[in-house]
Amino acid sequence: TYQKKNMKKITLLLTLCFAFSQIAQAYKEVKLTFNRTGAAVSTVTVNVADESGSSISGVSATLVSVKKKDGSALNLMTSGGAISSSVLAPAAYGNGLGDSMEFLFQITGLGADFLLNKVKMDVQAVTGNGGIQTDAVHRDFTFSVKTGATADALTDFASVSGDINKIPERFSEWSLLGKATSDGTLFVSVKLTKNVDLGCFASLRSVTLVKPYSVNLSSTANVNNVATFSANERVEVSNDVSVCTVTVSGDKATLHATSSNAVPANQGVILRSSTATSATLYAVNATEEQTNTELTEFTNNRLQPQVEAGRPEAGENTLYVFTKDTENNAVFKLLDTDGSPFAANKAFLSVPAGGLSILRLGSDDVQTGISFESVSENENQPELYDLFGRKVTKTVPGKIYVKGGKKFLAK
């Protein structure tokens, strides 16, 4: 019975932790792949899936058109060693300097509050007859994306230039960062423009729309809206949310607000806000100077990023999870070595192995730092019971008690 009670407490702690720093969105990516049965655009079916490959309820997409530089329609290649039913390769687009091919997609059912942060494209270099392009052919293209609520009201999202024949498989994933919104229907134009007067064709295997990160901020009894966060790319958050690091000295951990709203790649942070109950974080490019400046504030940061889903690896250190105690206070709790995997984009406090079992939040002043003082060992011990199941606070030498589901003889 006592063991079951303690197991319930552990489960509850892990559940609270999951809710405390949970990524808020149901799906993060909308991936478009293709099934082509002929040369005409009308023969292309666009499949829609999330990042796990599952269909997204209510969301659908169509290929509206494929056009060349002068606006005339293009047909698609139907044969060749690099051509399959899942690949869209425009035929006879011009193949000269400045010539282009533009794919226009319509996506519906995204919801009125859909936010777009990144567009990823899988692109392949092919020959004019649909063959696999040789390794020696390196052709520079500009990839540009426009978005809009209608096909005739598109605005620039982002653009990038580079070689489309970069890897052995000859498919290259290109990522473009920007910001766009949708009221439910979104038109997306993907345009490839050749920057050299040398022959090369291009094909499209997939287009993926990536939303910004969205994190729920949980309110506690001793600190306003908070959550841990990390990502494998640099992100920025709105000005009403503070980006905080944690340093550790002895048995005290202190929270520090950084001077910018950026989270460098592969850094664990705590997000805080006095007003917002959620945070939206956009992946944003940065100069080398920006990145180096931002990283100076993370020199002694003890928050370990957990970018991928799973259980964090402590190595030689001890890990603490940011969660709530039974009185709804924000605390760093010693992480159980066993348990269910955590979702992605979390952060854990990592300190040299030691005897601390819990760090509790002290003063609530983000400007001067928030202290997490170590709690006495007795405060963090499992509850104590006598053999009749009654909770007790003191033991009598020579009597048997139950603690943590195990009997012991008091001395």
Short mmCIF file of C-alpha atoms in Angstrom, two decimals:
data_model
loop_
_atom_site.label_atom_id
_atom_site.label_comp_id
_atom_site.label_asym_id
_atom_site.label_seq_id
_atom_site.Cartn_x
_atom_site.Cartn_y
_atom_site.Cartn_z
CA THR A 1 0.00 0.00 0.00
CA TYR A 2 2.73 2.45 0.99
CA GLN A 3 4.74 1.55 -2.09
CA LYS A 4 1.73 2.23 -4.31
CA LYS A 5 1.23 5.63 -2.66
CA ASN A 6 4.82 6.59 -3.32
CA MET A 7 4.64 5.36 -6.90
CA LYS A 8 1.60 7.61 -7.38
CA LYS A 9 3.58 10.56 -6.05
CA ILE A 10 6.44 9.90 -8.46
CA THR A 11 3.98 9.63 -11.34
CA LEU A 12 2.31 12.87 -10.28
CA LEU A 13 5.68 14.64 -10.11
CA LEU A 14 6.56 13.55 -13.63
CA THR A 15 3.10 14.59 -14.86
CA LEU A 16 3.49 18.02 -13.30
CA CYS A 17 6.92 18.37 -14.82
CA PHE A 18 5.58 17.53 -18.26
CA ALA A 19 2.83 20.13 -17.93
CA PHE A 20 5.18 22.71 -16.44
CA SER A 21 7.34 23.12 -19.53
CA GLN A 22 5.20 21.55 -22.22
CA ILE A 23 5.42 22.59 -25.86
CA ALA A 24 1.91 23.82 -26.51
CA GLN A 25 1.14 22.98 -30.15
CA ALA A 26 -0.50 19.80 -31.40
CA TYR A 27 1.64 19.61 -34.53
CA LYS A 28 4.69 21.63 -35.51
CA GLU A 29 5.11 20.85 -39.21
CA VAL A 30 2.89 20.63 -42.28
CA LYS A 31 4.71 18.56 -44.87
CA LEU A 32 3.58 18.45 -48.50
CA THR A 33 4.57 15.46 -50.65
CA PHE A 34 3.35 14.56 -54.12
CA ASN A 35 1.81 11.85 -56.27
CA ARG A 36 1.91 12.68 -59.97
CA THR A 37 0.19 10.56 -62.62
CA GLY A 38 0.84 12.65 -65.75
CA ALA A 39 2.53 15.74 -67.19
CA ALA A 40 -0.21 18.24 -66.32
CA VAL A 41 -0.41 20.04 -62.98
CA SER A 42 -3.96 18.73 -62.62
CA THR A 43 -2.58 15.18 -62.31
CA VAL A 44 -0.70 15.98 -59.09
CA THR A 45 -2.15 15.02 -55.72
CA VAL A 46 -0.63 16.77 -52.71
CA ASN A 47 -0.39 14.72 -49.53
CA VAL A 48 -0.35 16.49 -46.14
CA ALA A 49 1.27 15.09 -42.98
CA ASP A 50 2.72 16.31 -39.70
CA GLU A 51 6.30 15.77 -38.49
CA SER A 52 5.50 12.19 -37.47
CA GLY A 53 4.06 11.31 -40.88
CA SER A 54 0.46 11.31 -39.63
CA SER A 55 -2.33 13.08 -41.50
CA ILE A 56 -3.56 16.39 -40.06
CA SER A 57 -7.30 16.48 -39.58
CA GLY A 58 -9.01 19.12 -41.72
CA VAL A 59 -5.85 20.26 -43.53
CA SER A 60 -5.53 19.75 -47.29
CA ALA A 61 -3.39 21.15 -50.11
CA THR A 62 -3.37 21.47 -53.89
CA LEU A 63 -0.78 22.39 -56.50
CA VAL A 64 -2.37 25.39 -58.20
CA SER A 65 0.18 26.03 -60.95
CA VAL A 66 3.75 25.65 -62.17
CA LYS A 67 4.97 28.60 -64.25
CA LYS A 68 8.11 29.77 -66.01
CA LYS A 69 9.68 33.26 -65.89
CA ASP A 70 7.24 34.81 -68.39
CA GLY A 71 4.22 33.51 -66.46
CA SER A 72 3.28 30.77 -68.93
CA ALA A 73 2.36 27.32 -67.65
CA LEU A 74 4.87 24.50 -67.44
CA ASN A 75 4.27 20.78 -67.79
CA LEU A 76 6.14 18.25 -65.66
CA MET A 77 8.64 15.61 -66.68
CA THR A 78 7.23 12.07 -66.71
CA SER A 79 10.31 9.95 -67.47
CA GLY A 80 14.02 9.70 -66.73
CA GLY A 81 16.28 8.09 -64.16
CA ALA A 82 15.64 10.86 -61.59
CA ILE A 83 11.89 11.08 -62.18
CA SER A 84 9.29 9.23 -60.15
CA SER A 85 5.66 9.89 -59.33
CA SER A 86 6.69 11.68 -56.14
CA VAL A 87 9.02 14.18 -57.87
CA LEU A 88 7.93 17.40 -59.60
CA ALA A 89 10.39 18.44 -62.35
CA PRO A 90 9.28 21.24 -64.70
CA ALA A 91 10.13 20.63 -68.37
CA ALA A 92 11.50 23.27 -70.76
CA TYR A 93 11.56 26.16 -68.27
CA GLY A 94 14.24 28.00 -70.28
CA ASN A 95 17.46 26.73 -68.69
CA GLY A 96 19.33 30.03 -69.00
CA LEU A 97 20.63 32.76 -66.70
CA GLY A 98 17.69 34.25 -64.77
CA ASP A 99 15.21 31.65 -65.95
CA SER A 100 12.90 30.32 -63.24
CA MET A 101 10.25 27.79 -62.28
CA GLU A 102 7.55 28.72 -59.77
CA PHE A 103 5.32 26.28 -57.88
CA LEU A 104 2.15 27.70 -56.28
CA PHE A 105 0.41 25.72 -53.52
CA GLN A 106 -2.84 26.35 -51.70
CA ILE A 107 -3.18 24.95 -48.16
CA THR A 108 -6.55 25.08 -46.41
CA GLY A 109 -7.81 24.18 -42.92
CA LEU A 110 -4.79 25.56 -41.07
CA GLY A 111 -6.85 27.44 -38.52
CA ALA A 112 -7.28 31.17 -37.95
CA ASP A 113 -4.20 31.48 -35.74
CA PHE A 114 -1.67 29.60 -37.89
CA LEU A 115 1.85 31.03 -37.66
CA LEU A 116 4.64 30.20 -40.11
CA ASN A 117 8.33 30.44 -39.19
CA LYS A 118 10.23 28.24 -41.66
CA VAL A 119 9.82 26.72 -45.12
CA LYS A 120 11.94 23.66 -45.96
CA MET A 121 12.33 22.28 -49.49
CA ASP A 122 13.88 19.09 -50.83
CA VAL A 123 15.34 19.96 -54.24
CA GLN A 124 17.20 17.79 -56.79
CA ALA A 125 19.38 18.70 -59.75
CA VAL A 126 18.31 16.78 -62.89
CA THR A 127 19.19 16.79 -66.56
CA GLY A 128 16.96 18.10 -69.32
CA ASN A 129 15.71 14.57 -70.11
CA GLY A 130 15.00 13.71 -66.46
CA GLY A 131 18.25 11.93 -65.73
CA ILE A 132 20.36 12.04 -62.59
CA GLN A 133 22.68 15.03 -62.75
CA THR A 134 26.41 14.25 -62.54
CA ASP A 135 28.47 15.17 -59.48
CA ALA A 136 30.53 17.59 -61.57
CA VAL A 137 27.54 19.83 -62.24
CA HIS A 138 27.27 22.52 -59.57
CA ARG A 139 24.64 25.10 -60.30
CA ASP A 140 23.75 28.11 -58.20
CA PHE A 141 20.03 28.81 -57.77
CA THR A 142 18.08 31.31 -55.70
CA PHE A 143 15.19 29.82 -53.72
CA SER A 144 12.50 32.35 -52.84
CA VAL A 145 9.23 31.91 -51.00
CA LYS A 146 6.19 34.18 -50.94
CA THR A 147 3.00 33.71 -48.91
CA GLY A 148 -0.44 35.26 -48.81
CA ALA A 149 -4.14 34.79 -48.16
CA THR A 150 -4.85 34.84 -51.92
CA ALA A 151 -2.86 33.91 -55.00
CA ASP A 152 -2.73 37.51 -56.26
CA ALA A 153 -1.66 39.06 -52.92
CA LEU A 154 1.61 37.31 -52.14
CA THR A 155 4.36 38.97 -50.08
CA ASP A 156 8.01 38.04 -49.64
CA PHE A 157 8.70 35.47 -46.92
CA ALA A 158 12.42 34.73 -47.41
CA SER A 159 15.04 33.82 -49.99
CA VAL A 160 18.41 32.04 -50.06
CA SER A 161 20.93 31.12 -52.75
CA GLY A 162 23.12 28.04 -53.15
CA ASP A 163 24.18 24.96 -55.06
CA ILE A 164 21.40 22.42 -55.60
CA ASN A 165 23.75 19.49 -56.16
CA LYS A 166 25.50 19.39 -52.79
CA ILE A 167 25.16 15.85 -51.45
CA PRO A 168 25.64 12.37 -52.96
CA GLU A 169 21.90 11.69 -53.15
CA ARG A 170 21.64 15.07 -54.97
CA PHE A 171 18.68 16.08 -52.85
CA SER A 172 19.36 19.13 -50.72
CA GLU A 173 17.09 20.40 -47.97
CA TRP A 174 16.91 24.17 -48.02
CA SER A 175 15.48 26.10 -45.05
CA LEU A 176 14.18 29.64 -45.27
CA LEU A 177 13.34 31.58 -42.09
CA GLY A 178 10.67 34.26 -41.96
CA LYS A 179 7.32 35.17 -40.44
CA ALA A 180 3.84 34.77 -41.88
CA THR A 181 0.29 34.25 -40.63
CA SER A 182 -2.86 32.67 -41.98
CA ASP A 183 -6.58 33.02 -41.37
CA GLY A 184 -7.08 29.38 -42.37
CA THR A 185 -6.05 29.40 -46.05
CA LEU A 186 -2.46 30.02 -47.08
CA PHE A 187 -0.99 30.31 -50.58
CA VAL A 188 2.72 29.48 -50.79
CA SER A 189 4.88 30.25 -53.81
CA VAL A 190 8.19 28.38 -54.15
CA LYS A 191 10.38 29.84 -56.90
CA LEU A 192 13.74 28.54 -58.18
CA THR A 193 15.79 30.98 -60.27
CA LYS A 194 19.04 29.95 -62.01
CA ASN A 195 21.98 32.28 -61.31
CA VAL A 196 24.35 30.91 -63.97
CA ASP A 197 24.18 30.60 -67.75
CA LEU A 198 24.95 26.90 -67.64
CA GLY A 199 22.54 24.04 -68.22
CA CYS A 200 20.74 22.40 -65.30
CA PHE A 201 17.17 21.53 -64.40
CA ALA A 202 15.71 21.19 -60.92
CA SER A 203 12.98 19.18 -59.26
CA LEU A 204 11.00 19.35 -56.05
CA ARG A 205 10.41 16.39 -53.72
CA SER A 206 8.68 18.05 -50.74
CA VAL A 207 7.78 21.35 -49.12
CA THR A 208 7.47 21.62 -45.33
CA LEU A 209 5.87 24.49 -43.44
CA VAL A 210 7.24 24.80 -39.90
CA LYS A 211 5.49 26.71 -37.14
CA PRO A 212 7.37 28.66 -34.47
CA TYR A 213 7.82 27.08 -31.04
CA SER A 214 4.91 27.66 -28.68
CA VAL A 215 5.40 27.04 -24.95
CA ASN A 216 2.87 27.15 -22.13
CA LEU A 217 4.03 29.23 -19.16
CA SER A 218 2.80 27.85 -15.84
CA SER A 219 1.99 30.07 -12.89
CA THR A 220 3.10 28.94 -9.42
CA ALA A 221 2.61 30.13 -5.87
CA ASN A 222 5.99 31.84 -5.68
CA VAL A 223 6.81 32.97 -9.22
CA ASN A 224 4.85 34.18 -12.22
CA ASN A 225 4.53 32.36 -15.52
CA VAL A 226 7.55 30.12 -16.16
CA ALA A 227 8.78 27.18 -18.26
CA THR A 228 12.07 25.62 -19.33
CA PHE A 229 13.10 25.61 -22.98
CA SER A 230 15.87 24.64 -25.40
CA ALA A 231 16.21 24.21 -29.18
CA ASN A 232 18.86 23.18 -31.70
CA GLU A 233 18.57 26.56 -33.44
CA ARG A 234 18.69 30.18 -32.35
CA VAL A 235 15.26 31.58 -31.48
CA GLU A 236 13.82 34.90 -30.35
CA VAL A 237 10.87 35.54 -28.05
CA SER A 238 8.64 38.61 -27.66
CA ASN A 239 9.70 41.38 -25.29
CA ASP A 240 7.08 40.50 -22.65
CA VAL A 241 8.97 37.27 -21.90
CA SER A 242 12.36 37.19 -20.13
CA VAL A 243 15.08 34.72 -21.09
CA CYS A 244 16.83 33.48 -17.93
CA THR A 245 19.90 31.41 -17.11
CA VAL A 246 20.73 29.64 -13.84
CA THR A 247 24.05 29.68 -12.02
CA VAL A 248 24.94 27.51 -9.03
CA SER A 249 27.18 28.35 -6.08
CA GLY A 250 27.36 25.91 -3.19
CA ASP A 251 23.83 24.93 -2.20
CA LYS A 252 22.17 27.89 -3.96
CA ALA A 253 20.96 28.22 -7.54
CA THR A 254 20.19 31.71 -8.86
CA LEU A 255 18.05 32.72 -11.83
CA HIS A 256 19.36 35.60 -13.98
CA ALA A 257 17.49 37.50 -16.69
CA THR A 258 19.63 37.99 -19.83
CA SER A 259 19.79 41.34 -21.61
CA SER A 260 18.32 40.08 -24.90
CA ASN A 261 15.25 38.17 -26.01
CA ALA A 262 17.32 35.55 -27.87
CA VAL A 263 17.98 31.93 -26.93
CA PRO A 264 21.19 30.67 -28.60
CA ALA A 265 21.14 27.21 -30.15
CA ASN A 266 21.62 24.28 -27.75
CA GLN A 267 21.29 26.37 -24.59
CA GLY A 268 18.87 25.58 -21.78
CA VAL A 269 16.88 28.52 -20.40
CA ILE A 270 13.93 29.39 -18.21
CA LEU A 271 11.29 31.62 -19.79
CA ARG A 272 9.47 34.04 -17.46
CA SER A 273 6.73 36.60 -17.87
CA SER A 274 4.70 38.75 -15.50
CA THR A 275 1.76 38.87 -17.93
CA ALA A 276 1.99 36.28 -20.73
CA THR A 277 0.72 32.73 -20.17
CA SER A 278 2.43 31.38 -23.28
CA ALA A 279 5.52 32.17 -25.32
CA THR A 280 6.03 32.04 -29.09
CA LEU A 281 9.65 31.61 -30.18
CA TYR A 282 10.74 32.17 -33.77
CA ALA A 283 13.87 30.66 -35.27
CA VAL A 284 15.87 33.65 -36.54
CA ASN A 285 19.21 33.96 -38.30
CA ALA A 286 21.94 35.89 -36.52
CA THR A 287 25.33 37.32 -37.38
CA GLU A 288 28.43 35.78 -35.81
CA GLU A 289 28.87 38.94 -33.74
CA GLN A 290 25.31 38.69 -32.39
CA THR A 291 25.79 35.05 -31.45
CA ASN A 292 29.09 35.65 -29.69
CA THR A 293 27.65 38.59 -27.74
CA GLU A 294 24.63 36.58 -26.62
CA LEU A 295 26.72 33.59 -25.57
CA THR A 296 28.73 35.67 -23.09
CA GLU A 297 25.68 35.67 -20.81
CA PHE A 298 25.57 31.88 -20.89
CA THR A 299 29.14 31.25 -19.72
CA ASN A 300 28.16 29.85 -16.31
CA ASN A 301 24.66 28.68 -17.20
CA ARG A 302 23.89 25.33 -15.53
CA LEU A 303 20.72 24.57 -17.49
CA GLN A 304 21.32 21.52 -19.69
CA PRO A 305 19.33 21.49 -22.96
CA GLN A 306 17.13 18.53 -23.86
CA VAL A 307 16.43 19.24 -27.52
CA GLU A 308 15.15 15.81 -28.51
CA ALA A 309 12.46 13.81 -26.74
CA GLY A 310 13.75 11.25 -24.25
CA ARG A 311 15.45 11.00 -20.87
CA PRO A 312 18.32 13.43 -20.23
CA GLU A 313 21.84 12.08 -19.69
CA ALA A 314 23.52 13.45 -16.58
CA GLY A 315 27.01 12.09 -17.15
CA GLU A 316 29.05 12.83 -14.04
CA ASN A 317 26.60 15.51 -12.88
CA THR A 318 23.33 15.45 -10.96
CA LEU A 319 20.19 16.58 -12.77
CA TYR A 320 17.23 18.47 -11.33
CA VAL A 321 13.87 18.90 -13.02
CA PHE A 322 12.00 22.22 -12.84
CA THR A 323 8.55 21.43 -11.44
CA LYS A 324 6.05 22.20 -8.69
CA ASP A 325 5.95 20.89 -5.15
CA THR A 326 2.78 19.92 -3.27
CA GLU A 327 2.19 23.57 -2.31
CA ASN A 328 2.42 24.75 -5.93
CA ASN A 329 5.85 26.32 -5.44
CA ALA A 330 8.38 26.30 -8.28
CA VAL A 331 11.28 24.05 -7.33
CA PHE A 332 14.19 22.16 -8.84
CA LYS A 333 13.58 18.55 -7.84
CA LEU A 334 16.18 15.78 -8.01
CA LEU A 335 15.45 13.89 -11.24
CA ASP A 336 14.44 10.27 -10.80
CA THR A 337 16.80 8.01 -12.74
CA ASP A 338 13.88 6.00 -14.10
CA GLY A 339 10.64 7.12 -15.65
CA SER A 340 8.89 8.01 -18.88
CA PRO A 341 10.68 10.05 -21.55
CA PHE A 342 10.23 13.80 -21.57
CA ALA A 343 9.02 15.73 -24.60
CA ALA A 344 11.53 17.69 -26.68
CA ASN A 345 12.73 21.26 -26.04
CA LYS A 346 13.15 21.07 -22.26
CA ALA A 347 16.02 22.02 -19.95
CA PHE A 348 17.31 20.50 -16.71
CA LEU A 349 19.56 21.91 -14.00
CA SER A 350 22.91 20.14 -14.14
CA VAL A 351 25.32 20.46 -11.19
CA PRO A 352 28.31 18.47 -9.97
CA ALA A 353 27.20 15.31 -8.20
CA GLY A 354 26.29 16.09 -4.61
CA GLY A 355 23.83 15.60 -1.81
CA LEU A 356 21.19 18.23 -2.61
CA SER A 357 17.78 16.75 -3.17
CA ILE A 358 15.62 19.81 -3.83
CA LEU A 359 16.15 23.52 -4.53
CA ARG A 360 13.20 25.76 -3.67
CA LEU A 361 12.50 29.17 -5.11
CA GLY A 362 13.23 32.10 -2.83
CA SER A 363 12.84 35.81 -3.59
CA ASP A 364 10.87 36.82 -6.69
CA ASP A 365 12.97 39.56 -8.26
CA VAL A 366 14.07 38.87 -11.81
CA GLN A 367 16.34 41.92 -11.90
CA THR A 368 18.57 40.93 -8.98
CA GLY A 369 18.21 37.18 -9.41
CA ILE A 370 15.91 34.55 -7.92
CA SER A 371 17.53 32.25 -5.41
CA PHE A 372 16.79 28.56 -5.05
CA GLU A 373 17.87 27.55 -1.54
CA SER A 374 18.53 23.93 -0.65
CA VAL A 375 15.81 22.38 1.48
CA SER A 376 16.79 20.33 4.51
CA GLU A 377 17.01 16.61 3.95
CA ASN A 378 14.08 15.97 6.28
CA GLU A 379 11.80 18.15 4.15
CA ASN A 380 12.46 15.99 1.14
CA GLN A 381 12.22 12.56 2.76
CA PRO A 382 9.29 10.26 1.98
CA GLU A 383 6.42 10.49 4.46
CA LEU A 384 6.76 8.38 7.60
CA TYR A 385 4.08 5.96 8.89
CA ASP A 386 3.67 3.59 11.80
CA LEU A 387 2.50 0.01 11.33
CA PHE A 388 -1.14 1.11 11.67
CA GLY A 389 -0.82 3.39 8.65
CA ARG A 390 -0.81 6.60 10.67
CA LYS A 391 1.48 9.40 9.52
CA VAL A 392 4.06 10.33 12.14
CA THR A 393 6.71 13.04 12.36
CA LYS A 394 9.02 11.51 14.97
CA THR A 395 10.26 8.01 15.64
CA VAL A 396 10.69 6.14 18.92
CA PRO A 397 13.82 3.98 19.21
CA GLY A 398 13.05 0.27 19.00
CA LYS A 399 9.78 0.64 17.08
CA ILE A 400 9.17 -0.31 13.45
CA TYR A 401 8.07 2.28 10.91
CA VAL A 402 7.43 2.45 7.16
CA LYS A 403 9.14 4.98 4.92
CA GLY A 404 9.31 4.95 1.13
CA GLY A 405 7.39 1.65 1.11
CA LYS A 406 9.99 -0.12 3.26
CA LYS A 407 9.98 -1.10 6.93
CA PHE A 408 12.83 -0.09 9.21
CA LEU A 409 13.69 -0.27 12.91
CA ALA A 410 14.12 3.14 14.53
CA LYS A 411 17.31 3.61 16.52
#
